mmCIF file with all atom_site columns, C-alpha atoms in Angstrom:
data_model
loop_
_atom_site.group_PDB
_atom_site.id
_atom_site.type_symbol
_atom_site.label_atom_id
_atom_site.label_alt_id
_atom_site.label_comp_id
_atom_site.label_asym_id
_atom_site.label_entity_id
_atom_site.label_seq_id
_atom_site.pdbx_PDB_ins_code
_atom_site.Cartn_x
_atom_site.Cartn_y
_atom_site.Cartn_z
_atom_site.occupancy
_atom_site.B_iso_or_equiv
_atom_site.pdbx_formal_charge
_atom_site.auth_seq_id
_atom_site.auth_comp_id
_atom_site.auth_asym_id
_atom_site.auth_atom_id
_atom_site.pdbx_PDB_model_num
ATOM 1   C CA . UNK A 1 1   ? -12.122 -21.662 -45.480 1.00 0.00 ? 1   UNK A CA 1
ATOM 2   C CA . UNK A 1 2   ? -8.663  -22.157 -44.944 1.00 0.00 ? 2   UNK A CA 1
ATOM 3   C CA . UNK A 1 3   ? -7.547  -18.642 -45.766 1.00 0.00 ? 3   UNK A CA 1
ATOM 4   C CA . UNK A 1 4   ? -9.967  -17.573 -43.061 1.00 0.00 ? 4   UNK A CA 1
ATOM 5   C CA . UNK A 1 5   ? -8.382  -19.972 -40.978 1.00 0.00 ? 5   UNK A CA 1
ATOM 6   C CA . UNK A 1 6   ? -5.253  -17.939 -40.753 1.00 0.00 ? 6   UNK A CA 1
ATOM 7   C CA . UNK A 1 7   ? -6.854  -14.884 -40.301 1.00 0.00 ? 7   UNK A CA 1
ATOM 8   C CA . UNK A 1 8   ? -8.621  -16.105 -37.299 1.00 0.00 ? 8   UNK A CA 1
ATOM 9   C CA . UNK A 1 9   ? -5.542  -17.325 -35.850 1.00 0.00 ? 9   UNK A CA 1
ATOM 10  C CA . UNK A 1 10  ? -4.461  -13.850 -36.221 1.00 0.00 ? 10  UNK A CA 1
ATOM 11  C CA . UNK A 1 11  ? -6.913  -12.205 -35.012 1.00 0.00 ? 11  UNK A CA 1
ATOM 12  C CA . UNK A 1 12  ? -7.108  -14.412 -31.605 1.00 0.00 ? 12  UNK A CA 1
ATOM 13  C CA . UNK A 1 13  ? -3.708  -14.465 -30.948 1.00 0.00 ? 13  UNK A CA 1
ATOM 14  C CA . UNK A 1 14  ? -3.810  -10.697 -30.880 1.00 0.00 ? 14  UNK A CA 1
ATOM 15  C CA . UNK A 1 15  ? -6.560  -10.713 -29.072 1.00 0.00 ? 15  UNK A CA 1
ATOM 16  C CA . UNK A 1 16  ? -4.508  -12.842 -26.338 1.00 0.00 ? 16  UNK A CA 1
ATOM 17  C CA . UNK A 1 17  ? -1.563  -10.722 -26.307 1.00 0.00 ? 17  UNK A CA 1
ATOM 18  C CA . UNK A 1 18  ? -3.786  -7.434  -25.810 1.00 0.00 ? 18  UNK A CA 1
ATOM 19  C CA . UNK A 1 19  ? -5.407  -9.215  -23.190 1.00 0.00 ? 19  UNK A CA 1
ATOM 20  C CA . UNK A 1 20  ? -2.224  -9.625  -21.338 1.00 0.00 ? 20  UNK A CA 1
ATOM 21  C CA . UNK A 1 21  ? -0.902  -6.573  -21.349 1.00 0.00 ? 21  UNK A CA 1
ATOM 22  C CA . UNK A 1 22  ? -4.079  -5.069  -19.654 1.00 0.00 ? 22  UNK A CA 1
ATOM 23  C CA . UNK A 1 23  ? -2.356  -6.505  -16.118 1.00 0.00 ? 23  UNK A CA 1
ATOM 24  C CA . UNK A 1 24  ? 0.320   -4.487  -13.795 1.00 0.00 ? 24  UNK A CA 1
ATOM 25  C CA . UNK A 1 25  ? 3.386   -4.251  -15.792 1.00 0.00 ? 25  UNK A CA 1
ATOM 26  C CA . UNK A 1 26  ? 5.770   -6.900  -13.892 1.00 0.00 ? 26  UNK A CA 1
ATOM 27  C CA . UNK A 1 27  ? 3.867   -7.703  -10.559 1.00 0.00 ? 27  UNK A CA 1
ATOM 28  C CA . UNK A 1 28  ? 5.620   -8.421  -7.634  1.00 0.00 ? 28  UNK A CA 1
ATOM 29  C CA . UNK A 1 29  ? 2.817   -10.821 -6.518  1.00 0.00 ? 29  UNK A CA 1
ATOM 30  C CA . UNK A 1 30  ? 4.128   -11.064 -2.614  1.00 0.00 ? 30  UNK A CA 1
ATOM 31  C CA . UNK A 1 31  ? 1.381   -12.155 -0.688  1.00 0.00 ? 31  UNK A CA 1
ATOM 32  C CA . UNK A 1 32  ? 0.323   -10.776 2.953   1.00 0.00 ? 32  UNK A CA 1
ATOM 33  C CA . UNK A 1 33  ? -0.086  -12.772 5.756   1.00 0.00 ? 33  UNK A CA 1
ATOM 34  C CA . UNK A 1 34  ? -3.402  -12.326 7.858   1.00 0.00 ? 34  UNK A CA 1
ATOM 35  C CA . UNK A 1 35  ? -2.956  -9.564  10.417  1.00 0.00 ? 35  UNK A CA 1
ATOM 36  C CA . UNK A 1 36  ? -5.610  -7.872  12.748  1.00 0.00 ? 36  UNK A CA 1
ATOM 37  C CA . UNK A 1 37  ? -3.668  -4.776  14.297  1.00 0.00 ? 37  UNK A CA 1
ATOM 38  C CA . UNK A 1 38  ? -5.486  -1.393  16.190  1.00 0.00 ? 38  UNK A CA 1
ATOM 39  C CA . UNK A 1 39  ? -6.472  1.618   14.339  1.00 0.00 ? 39  UNK A CA 1
ATOM 40  C CA . UNK A 1 40  ? -6.555  5.427   15.162  1.00 0.00 ? 40  UNK A CA 1
ATOM 41  C CA . UNK A 1 41  ? -10.050 5.473   16.176  1.00 0.00 ? 41  UNK A CA 1
ATOM 42  C CA . UNK A 1 42  ? -8.590  2.339   18.734  1.00 0.00 ? 42  UNK A CA 1
ATOM 43  C CA . UNK A 1 43  ? -10.713 -0.563  16.901  1.00 0.00 ? 43  UNK A CA 1
ATOM 44  C CA . UNK A 1 44  ? -9.317  -3.678  15.276  1.00 0.00 ? 44  UNK A CA 1
ATOM 45  C CA . UNK A 1 45  ? -8.496  -3.542  11.817  1.00 0.00 ? 45  UNK A CA 1
ATOM 46  C CA . UNK A 1 46  ? -6.752  -5.947  9.432   1.00 0.00 ? 46  UNK A CA 1
ATOM 47  C CA . UNK A 1 47  ? -6.783  -7.841  6.511   1.00 0.00 ? 47  UNK A CA 1
ATOM 48  C CA . UNK A 1 48  ? -10.191 -9.006  6.855   1.00 0.00 ? 48  UNK A CA 1
ATOM 49  C CA . UNK A 1 49  ? -11.356 -5.654  6.638   1.00 0.00 ? 49  UNK A CA 1
ATOM 50  C CA . UNK A 1 50  ? -9.509  -5.169  3.258   1.00 0.00 ? 50  UNK A CA 1
ATOM 51  C CA . UNK A 1 51  ? -10.619 -8.024  1.606   1.00 0.00 ? 51  UNK A CA 1
ATOM 52  C CA . UNK A 1 52  ? -12.372 -7.600  -1.730  1.00 0.00 ? 52  UNK A CA 1
ATOM 53  C CA . UNK A 1 53  ? -10.551 -3.863  -1.487  1.00 0.00 ? 53  UNK A CA 1
ATOM 54  C CA . UNK A 1 54  ? -7.376  -2.373  -3.657  1.00 0.00 ? 54  UNK A CA 1
ATOM 55  C CA . UNK A 1 55  ? -5.062  -0.361  -0.912  1.00 0.00 ? 55  UNK A CA 1
ATOM 56  C CA . UNK A 1 56  ? -2.060  1.320   -0.732  1.00 0.00 ? 56  UNK A CA 1
ATOM 57  C CA . UNK A 1 57  ? 0.199   0.882   2.270   1.00 0.00 ? 57  UNK A CA 1
ATOM 58  C CA . UNK A 1 58  ? 3.241   2.349   3.960   1.00 0.00 ? 58  UNK A CA 1
ATOM 59  C CA . UNK A 1 59  ? 5.338   2.606   7.005   1.00 0.00 ? 59  UNK A CA 1
ATOM 60  C CA . UNK A 1 60  ? 5.925   5.582   9.143   1.00 0.00 ? 60  UNK A CA 1
ATOM 61  C CA . UNK A 1 61  ? 5.928   7.296   12.752  1.00 0.00 ? 61  UNK A CA 1
ATOM 62  C CA . UNK A 1 62  ? 4.662   10.231  13.876  1.00 0.00 ? 62  UNK A CA 1
ATOM 63  C CA . UNK A 1 63  ? 8.216   11.046  15.787  1.00 0.00 ? 63  UNK A CA 1
ATOM 64  C CA . UNK A 1 64  ? 9.598   10.845  12.666  1.00 0.00 ? 64  UNK A CA 1
ATOM 65  C CA . UNK A 1 65  ? 11.873  13.838  11.355  1.00 0.00 ? 65  UNK A CA 1
ATOM 66  C CA . UNK A 1 66  ? 13.108  13.072  8.298   1.00 0.00 ? 66  UNK A CA 1
ATOM 67  C CA . UNK A 1 67  ? 11.583  10.947  5.401   1.00 0.00 ? 67  UNK A CA 1
ATOM 68  C CA . UNK A 1 68  ? 8.123   10.609  7.014   1.00 0.00 ? 68  UNK A CA 1
ATOM 69  C CA . UNK A 1 69  ? 7.410   14.071  6.773   1.00 0.00 ? 69  UNK A CA 1
ATOM 70  C CA . UNK A 1 70  ? 7.369   13.877  2.954   1.00 0.00 ? 70  UNK A CA 1
ATOM 71  C CA . UNK A 1 71  ? 5.874   10.493  2.723   1.00 0.00 ? 71  UNK A CA 1
ATOM 72  C CA . UNK A 1 72  ? 2.797   11.610  4.628   1.00 0.00 ? 72  UNK A CA 1
ATOM 73  C CA . UNK A 1 73  ? 2.347   14.760  2.657   1.00 0.00 ? 73  UNK A CA 1
ATOM 74  C CA . UNK A 1 74  ? 2.796   12.553  -0.642  1.00 0.00 ? 74  UNK A CA 1
ATOM 75  C CA . UNK A 1 75  ? 0.228   10.216  0.536   1.00 0.00 ? 75  UNK A CA 1
ATOM 76  C CA . UNK A 1 76  ? -2.152  13.035  1.516   1.00 0.00 ? 76  UNK A CA 1
ATOM 77  C CA . UNK A 1 77  ? -1.971  14.452  -1.961  1.00 0.00 ? 77  UNK A CA 1
ATOM 78  C CA . UNK A 1 78  ? -2.328  10.595  -3.705  1.00 0.00 ? 78  UNK A CA 1
ATOM 79  C CA . UNK A 1 79  ? -5.460  10.246  -1.613  1.00 0.00 ? 79  UNK A CA 1
ATOM 80  C CA . UNK A 1 80  ? -6.983  13.517  -2.913  1.00 0.00 ? 80  UNK A CA 1
ATOM 81  C CA . UNK A 1 81  ? -6.282  12.282  -6.673  1.00 0.00 ? 81  UNK A CA 1
ATOM 82  C CA . UNK A 1 82  ? -7.314  8.855   -6.724  1.00 0.00 ? 82  UNK A CA 1
ATOM 83  C CA . UNK A 1 83  ? -10.805 10.456  -4.752  1.00 0.00 ? 83  UNK A CA 1
ATOM 84  C CA . UNK A 1 84  ? -10.660 13.235  -7.724  1.00 0.00 ? 84  UNK A CA 1
ATOM 85  C CA . UNK A 1 85  ? -10.607 10.308  -10.441 1.00 0.00 ? 85  UNK A CA 1
ATOM 86  C CA . UNK A 1 86  ? -13.145 8.530   -8.627  1.00 0.00 ? 86  UNK A CA 1
ATOM 87  C CA . UNK A 1 87  ? -10.849 5.468   -7.901  1.00 0.00 ? 87  UNK A CA 1
ATOM 88  C CA . UNK A 1 88  ? -11.879 3.531   -4.355  1.00 0.00 ? 88  UNK A CA 1
ATOM 89  C CA . UNK A 1 89  ? -8.419  2.706   -2.728  1.00 0.00 ? 89  UNK A CA 1
ATOM 90  C CA . UNK A 1 90  ? -8.039  2.625   0.661   1.00 0.00 ? 90  UNK A CA 1
ATOM 91  C CA . UNK A 1 91  ? -4.903  3.960   2.387   1.00 0.00 ? 91  UNK A CA 1
ATOM 92  C CA . UNK A 1 92  ? -3.228  1.728   5.417   1.00 0.00 ? 92  UNK A CA 1
ATOM 93  C CA . UNK A 1 93  ? -0.178  3.015   7.482   1.00 0.00 ? 93  UNK A CA 1
ATOM 94  C CA . UNK A 1 94  ? 1.932   1.201   9.398   1.00 0.00 ? 94  UNK A CA 1
ATOM 95  C CA . UNK A 1 95  ? 3.397   2.631   12.436  1.00 0.00 ? 95  UNK A CA 1
ATOM 96  C CA . UNK A 1 96  ? 7.135   1.436   13.123  1.00 0.00 ? 96  UNK A CA 1
ATOM 97  C CA . UNK A 1 97  ? 7.107   3.182   16.480  1.00 0.00 ? 97  UNK A CA 1
ATOM 98  C CA . UNK A 1 98  ? 4.134   1.434   18.040  1.00 0.00 ? 98  UNK A CA 1
ATOM 99  C CA . UNK A 1 99  ? 5.189   2.317   21.904  1.00 0.00 ? 99  UNK A CA 1
ATOM 100 C CA . UNK A 1 100 ? 4.862   6.063   20.978  1.00 0.00 ? 100 UNK A CA 1
ATOM 101 C CA . UNK A 1 101 ? 2.054   5.877   18.325  1.00 0.00 ? 101 UNK A CA 1
ATOM 102 C CA . UNK A 1 102 ? -0.697  5.293   20.400  1.00 0.00 ? 102 UNK A CA 1
ATOM 103 C CA . UNK A 1 103 ? -4.013  5.649   18.300  1.00 0.00 ? 103 UNK A CA 1
ATOM 104 C CA . UNK A 1 104 ? -4.730  9.092   19.314  1.00 0.00 ? 104 UNK A CA 1
ATOM 105 C CA . UNK A 1 105 ? -1.535  10.062  18.200  1.00 0.00 ? 105 UNK A CA 1
ATOM 106 C CA . UNK A 1 106 ? -1.926  8.400   14.999  1.00 0.00 ? 106 UNK A CA 1
ATOM 107 C CA . UNK A 1 107 ? -5.368  10.269  14.778  1.00 0.00 ? 107 UNK A CA 1
ATOM 108 C CA . UNK A 1 108 ? -4.351  13.568  15.083  1.00 0.00 ? 108 UNK A CA 1
ATOM 109 C CA . UNK A 1 109 ? -0.886  13.246  13.031  1.00 0.00 ? 109 UNK A CA 1
ATOM 110 C CA . UNK A 1 110 ? -2.960  11.984  10.241  1.00 0.00 ? 110 UNK A CA 1
ATOM 111 C CA . UNK A 1 111 ? -5.430  14.905  10.631  1.00 0.00 ? 111 UNK A CA 1
ATOM 112 C CA . UNK A 1 112 ? -2.687  17.460  10.585  1.00 0.00 ? 112 UNK A CA 1
ATOM 113 C CA . UNK A 1 113 ? -1.786  16.182  7.080   1.00 0.00 ? 113 UNK A CA 1
ATOM 114 C CA . UNK A 1 114 ? -5.547  16.800  6.197   1.00 0.00 ? 114 UNK A CA 1
ATOM 115 C CA . UNK A 1 115 ? -5.888  13.129  5.686   1.00 0.00 ? 115 UNK A CA 1
ATOM 116 C CA . UNK A 1 116 ? -9.260  11.675  4.692   1.00 0.00 ? 116 UNK A CA 1
ATOM 117 C CA . UNK A 1 117 ? -9.708  8.800   8.067   1.00 0.00 ? 117 UNK A CA 1
ATOM 118 C CA . UNK A 1 118 ? -12.924 7.608   6.069   1.00 0.00 ? 118 UNK A CA 1
ATOM 119 C CA . UNK A 1 119 ? -10.567 6.012   3.743   1.00 0.00 ? 119 UNK A CA 1
ATOM 120 C CA . UNK A 1 120 ? -7.147  5.706   5.498   1.00 0.00 ? 120 UNK A CA 1
ATOM 121 C CA . UNK A 1 121 ? -6.512  3.544   8.492   1.00 0.00 ? 121 UNK A CA 1
ATOM 122 C CA . UNK A 1 122 ? -3.072  4.265   10.818  1.00 0.00 ? 122 UNK A CA 1
ATOM 123 C CA . UNK A 1 123 ? -2.288  0.984   12.441  1.00 0.00 ? 123 UNK A CA 1
ATOM 124 C CA . UNK A 1 124 ? -0.543  0.287   15.914  1.00 0.00 ? 124 UNK A CA 1
ATOM 125 C CA . UNK A 1 125 ? -0.811  -1.967  18.495  1.00 0.00 ? 125 UNK A CA 1
ATOM 126 C CA . UNK A 1 126 ? 1.789   -4.233  18.115  1.00 0.00 ? 126 UNK A CA 1
ATOM 127 C CA . UNK A 1 127 ? 5.314   -4.746  19.645  1.00 0.00 ? 127 UNK A CA 1
ATOM 128 C CA . UNK A 1 128 ? 8.605   -3.106  17.595  1.00 0.00 ? 128 UNK A CA 1
ATOM 129 C CA . UNK A 1 129 ? 10.010  -6.784  16.742  1.00 0.00 ? 129 UNK A CA 1
ATOM 130 C CA . UNK A 1 130 ? 6.406   -7.654  15.450  1.00 0.00 ? 130 UNK A CA 1
ATOM 131 C CA . UNK A 1 131 ? 6.317   -4.637  13.212  1.00 0.00 ? 131 UNK A CA 1
ATOM 132 C CA . UNK A 1 132 ? 9.829   -5.275  11.888  1.00 0.00 ? 132 UNK A CA 1
ATOM 133 C CA . UNK A 1 133 ? 8.964   -9.012  11.354  1.00 0.00 ? 133 UNK A CA 1
ATOM 134 C CA . UNK A 1 134 ? 5.911   -8.202  9.657   1.00 0.00 ? 134 UNK A CA 1
ATOM 135 C CA . UNK A 1 135 ? 7.468   -5.645  7.332   1.00 0.00 ? 135 UNK A CA 1
ATOM 136 C CA . UNK A 1 136 ? 10.141  -7.786  6.523   1.00 0.00 ? 136 UNK A CA 1
ATOM 137 C CA . UNK A 1 137 ? 8.312   -11.102 5.857   1.00 0.00 ? 137 UNK A CA 1
ATOM 138 C CA . UNK A 1 138 ? 5.636   -9.688  3.843   1.00 0.00 ? 138 UNK A CA 1
ATOM 139 C CA . UNK A 1 139 ? 6.974   -6.106  2.332   1.00 0.00 ? 139 UNK A CA 1
ATOM 140 C CA . UNK A 1 140 ? 10.429  -6.894  2.201   1.00 0.00 ? 140 UNK A CA 1
ATOM 141 C CA . UNK A 1 141 ? 11.342  -3.748  4.184   1.00 0.00 ? 141 UNK A CA 1
ATOM 142 C CA . UNK A 1 142 ? 13.078  -2.633  7.576   1.00 0.00 ? 142 UNK A CA 1
ATOM 143 C CA . UNK A 1 143 ? 11.214  -1.424  10.626  1.00 0.00 ? 143 UNK A CA 1
ATOM 144 C CA . UNK A 1 144 ? 13.702  -1.569  13.185  1.00 0.00 ? 144 UNK A CA 1
ATOM 145 C CA . UNK A 1 145 ? 14.212  1.111   16.138  1.00 0.00 ? 145 UNK A CA 1
ATOM 146 C CA . UNK A 1 146 ? 18.132  0.959   17.152  1.00 0.00 ? 146 UNK A CA 1
ATOM 147 C CA . UNK A 1 147 ? 18.327  0.662   21.122  1.00 0.00 ? 147 UNK A CA 1
ATOM 148 C CA . UNK A 1 148 ? 19.029  4.590   22.492  1.00 0.00 ? 148 UNK A CA 1
ATOM 149 C CA . UNK A 1 149 ? 17.369  6.328   19.254  1.00 0.00 ? 149 UNK A CA 1
ATOM 150 C CA . UNK A 1 150 ? 14.084  7.806   18.883  1.00 0.00 ? 150 UNK A CA 1
ATOM 151 C CA . UNK A 1 151 ? 14.093  7.516   15.057  1.00 0.00 ? 151 UNK A CA 1
ATOM 152 C CA . UNK A 1 152 ? 13.355  4.051   13.289  1.00 0.00 ? 152 UNK A CA 1
ATOM 153 C CA . UNK A 1 153 ? 14.752  2.965   10.315  1.00 0.00 ? 153 UNK A CA 1
ATOM 154 C CA . UNK A 1 154 ? 12.205  1.854   7.744   1.00 0.00 ? 154 UNK A CA 1
ATOM 155 C CA . UNK A 1 155 ? 11.644  1.576   4.185   1.00 0.00 ? 155 UNK A CA 1
ATOM 156 C CA . UNK A 1 156 ? 10.247  4.510   2.154   1.00 0.00 ? 156 UNK A CA 1
ATOM 157 C CA . UNK A 1 157 ? 8.015   2.701   -0.226  1.00 0.00 ? 157 UNK A CA 1
ATOM 158 C CA . UNK A 1 158 ? 4.239   2.863   -1.063  1.00 0.00 ? 158 UNK A CA 1
ATOM 159 C CA . UNK A 1 159 ? 2.900   -0.348  -1.799  1.00 0.00 ? 159 UNK A CA 1
ATOM 160 C CA . UNK A 1 160 ? -0.251  -1.123  -4.087  1.00 0.00 ? 160 UNK A CA 1
ATOM 161 C CA . UNK A 1 161 ? -2.089  -4.092  -2.841  1.00 0.00 ? 161 UNK A CA 1
ATOM 162 C CA . UNK A 1 162 ? -4.878  -6.021  -4.719  1.00 0.00 ? 162 UNK A CA 1
ATOM 163 C CA . UNK A 1 163 ? -8.558  -7.506  -3.865  1.00 0.00 ? 163 UNK A CA 1
ATOM 164 C CA . UNK A 1 164 ? -6.894  -10.551 -1.988  1.00 0.00 ? 164 UNK A CA 1
ATOM 165 C CA . UNK A 1 165 ? -4.274  -8.983  -0.566  1.00 0.00 ? 165 UNK A CA 1
ATOM 166 C CA . UNK A 1 166 ? -1.084  -9.668  -2.954  1.00 0.00 ? 166 UNK A CA 1
ATOM 167 C CA . UNK A 1 167 ? 1.324   -6.568  -2.980  1.00 0.00 ? 167 UNK A CA 1
ATOM 168 C CA . UNK A 1 168 ? 1.202   -6.051  -6.567  1.00 0.00 ? 168 UNK A CA 1
ATOM 169 C CA . UNK A 1 169 ? 3.827   -3.262  -6.969  1.00 0.00 ? 169 UNK A CA 1
ATOM 170 C CA . UNK A 1 170 ? 5.926   -0.640  -5.091  1.00 0.00 ? 170 UNK A CA 1
ATOM 171 C CA . UNK A 1 171 ? 6.605   3.063   -5.759  1.00 0.00 ? 171 UNK A CA 1
ATOM 172 C CA . UNK A 1 172 ? 8.979   5.625   -4.573  1.00 0.00 ? 172 UNK A CA 1
ATOM 173 C CA . UNK A 1 173 ? 7.248   7.268   -1.333  1.00 0.00 ? 173 UNK A CA 1
ATOM 174 C CA . UNK A 1 174 ? 9.536   10.293  -1.386  1.00 0.00 ? 174 UNK A CA 1
ATOM 175 C CA . UNK A 1 175 ? 9.008   11.074  -4.991  1.00 0.00 ? 175 UNK A CA 1
ATOM 176 C CA . UNK A 1 176 ? 6.067   9.180   -5.971  1.00 0.00 ? 176 UNK A CA 1
ATOM 177 C CA . UNK A 1 177 ? 4.849   8.585   -9.950  1.00 0.00 ? 177 UNK A CA 1
ATOM 178 C CA . UNK A 1 178 ? 1.670   9.554   -9.146  1.00 0.00 ? 178 UNK A CA 1
ATOM 179 C CA . UNK A 1 179 ? 0.475   9.226   -12.575 1.00 0.00 ? 179 UNK A CA 1
ATOM 180 C CA . UNK A 1 180 ? 1.584   5.647   -12.948 1.00 0.00 ? 180 UNK A CA 1
ATOM 181 C CA . UNK A 1 181 ? 0.139   4.688   -9.561  1.00 0.00 ? 181 UNK A CA 1
ATOM 182 C CA . UNK A 1 182 ? -3.384  6.229   -10.306 1.00 0.00 ? 182 UNK A CA 1
ATOM 183 C CA . UNK A 1 183 ? -3.446  4.128   -13.725 1.00 0.00 ? 183 UNK A CA 1
ATOM 184 C CA . UNK A 1 184 ? -2.110  0.822   -11.624 1.00 0.00 ? 184 UNK A CA 1
ATOM 185 C CA . UNK A 1 185 ? -4.960  1.547   -9.046  1.00 0.00 ? 185 UNK A CA 1
ATOM 186 C CA . UNK A 1 186 ? -7.340  1.748   -11.898 1.00 0.00 ? 186 UNK A CA 1
ATOM 187 C CA . UNK A 1 187 ? -6.201  -1.807  -13.652 1.00 0.00 ? 187 UNK A CA 1
ATOM 188 C CA . UNK A 1 188 ? -6.734  -3.213  -10.351 1.00 0.00 ? 188 UNK A CA 1
ATOM 189 C CA . UNK A 1 189 ? -10.140 -1.929  -9.748  1.00 0.00 ? 189 UNK A CA 1
ATOM 190 C CA . UNK A 1 190 ? -11.152 -2.880  -12.943 1.00 0.00 ? 190 UNK A CA 1
ATOM 191 C CA . UNK A 1 191 ? -10.113 -6.613  -12.830 1.00 0.00 ? 191 UNK A CA 1
ATOM 192 C CA . UNK A 1 192 ? -12.685 -7.147  -10.061 1.00 0.00 ? 192 UNK A CA 1
#
């Protein structure tokens, strides 16, 4: 029996280490506060609607002349790849220019990119100050509109959020590592 005890301990240690490596690598674990805003259909939408869902988030605005264009194209492409892989991931885009981005504006903007709005909600319905504070407090990013400027300074990351509303990872939204995002989303979806 003693010679098997060492083998059994080695086997248990191997299983334990393998189980530890199956989660998201270096998770951020930033909790997102509860929120309820207005989506592109002019309906209330928030964290309660996302409970139990894996989702990707970003910050964009429809009047953007720089980074939002590739971010929207990249997110639309990513949405198609997620769907092709059978990965049920919701997408949430927070407008950083809520005074301009009314629901119908957001809807038209997303449709122009070919976004599938059955799994993508574009949000508005808050003040510029509220979205700036929300972005900083929860996503550790700026969403600030300088005075006398129609452009907004904001982060360009895509954020992967788990079923409990915790940010697990962030990725470059201008040059997203698509395969890594797909793999990480799959990990979260199998952890249900």
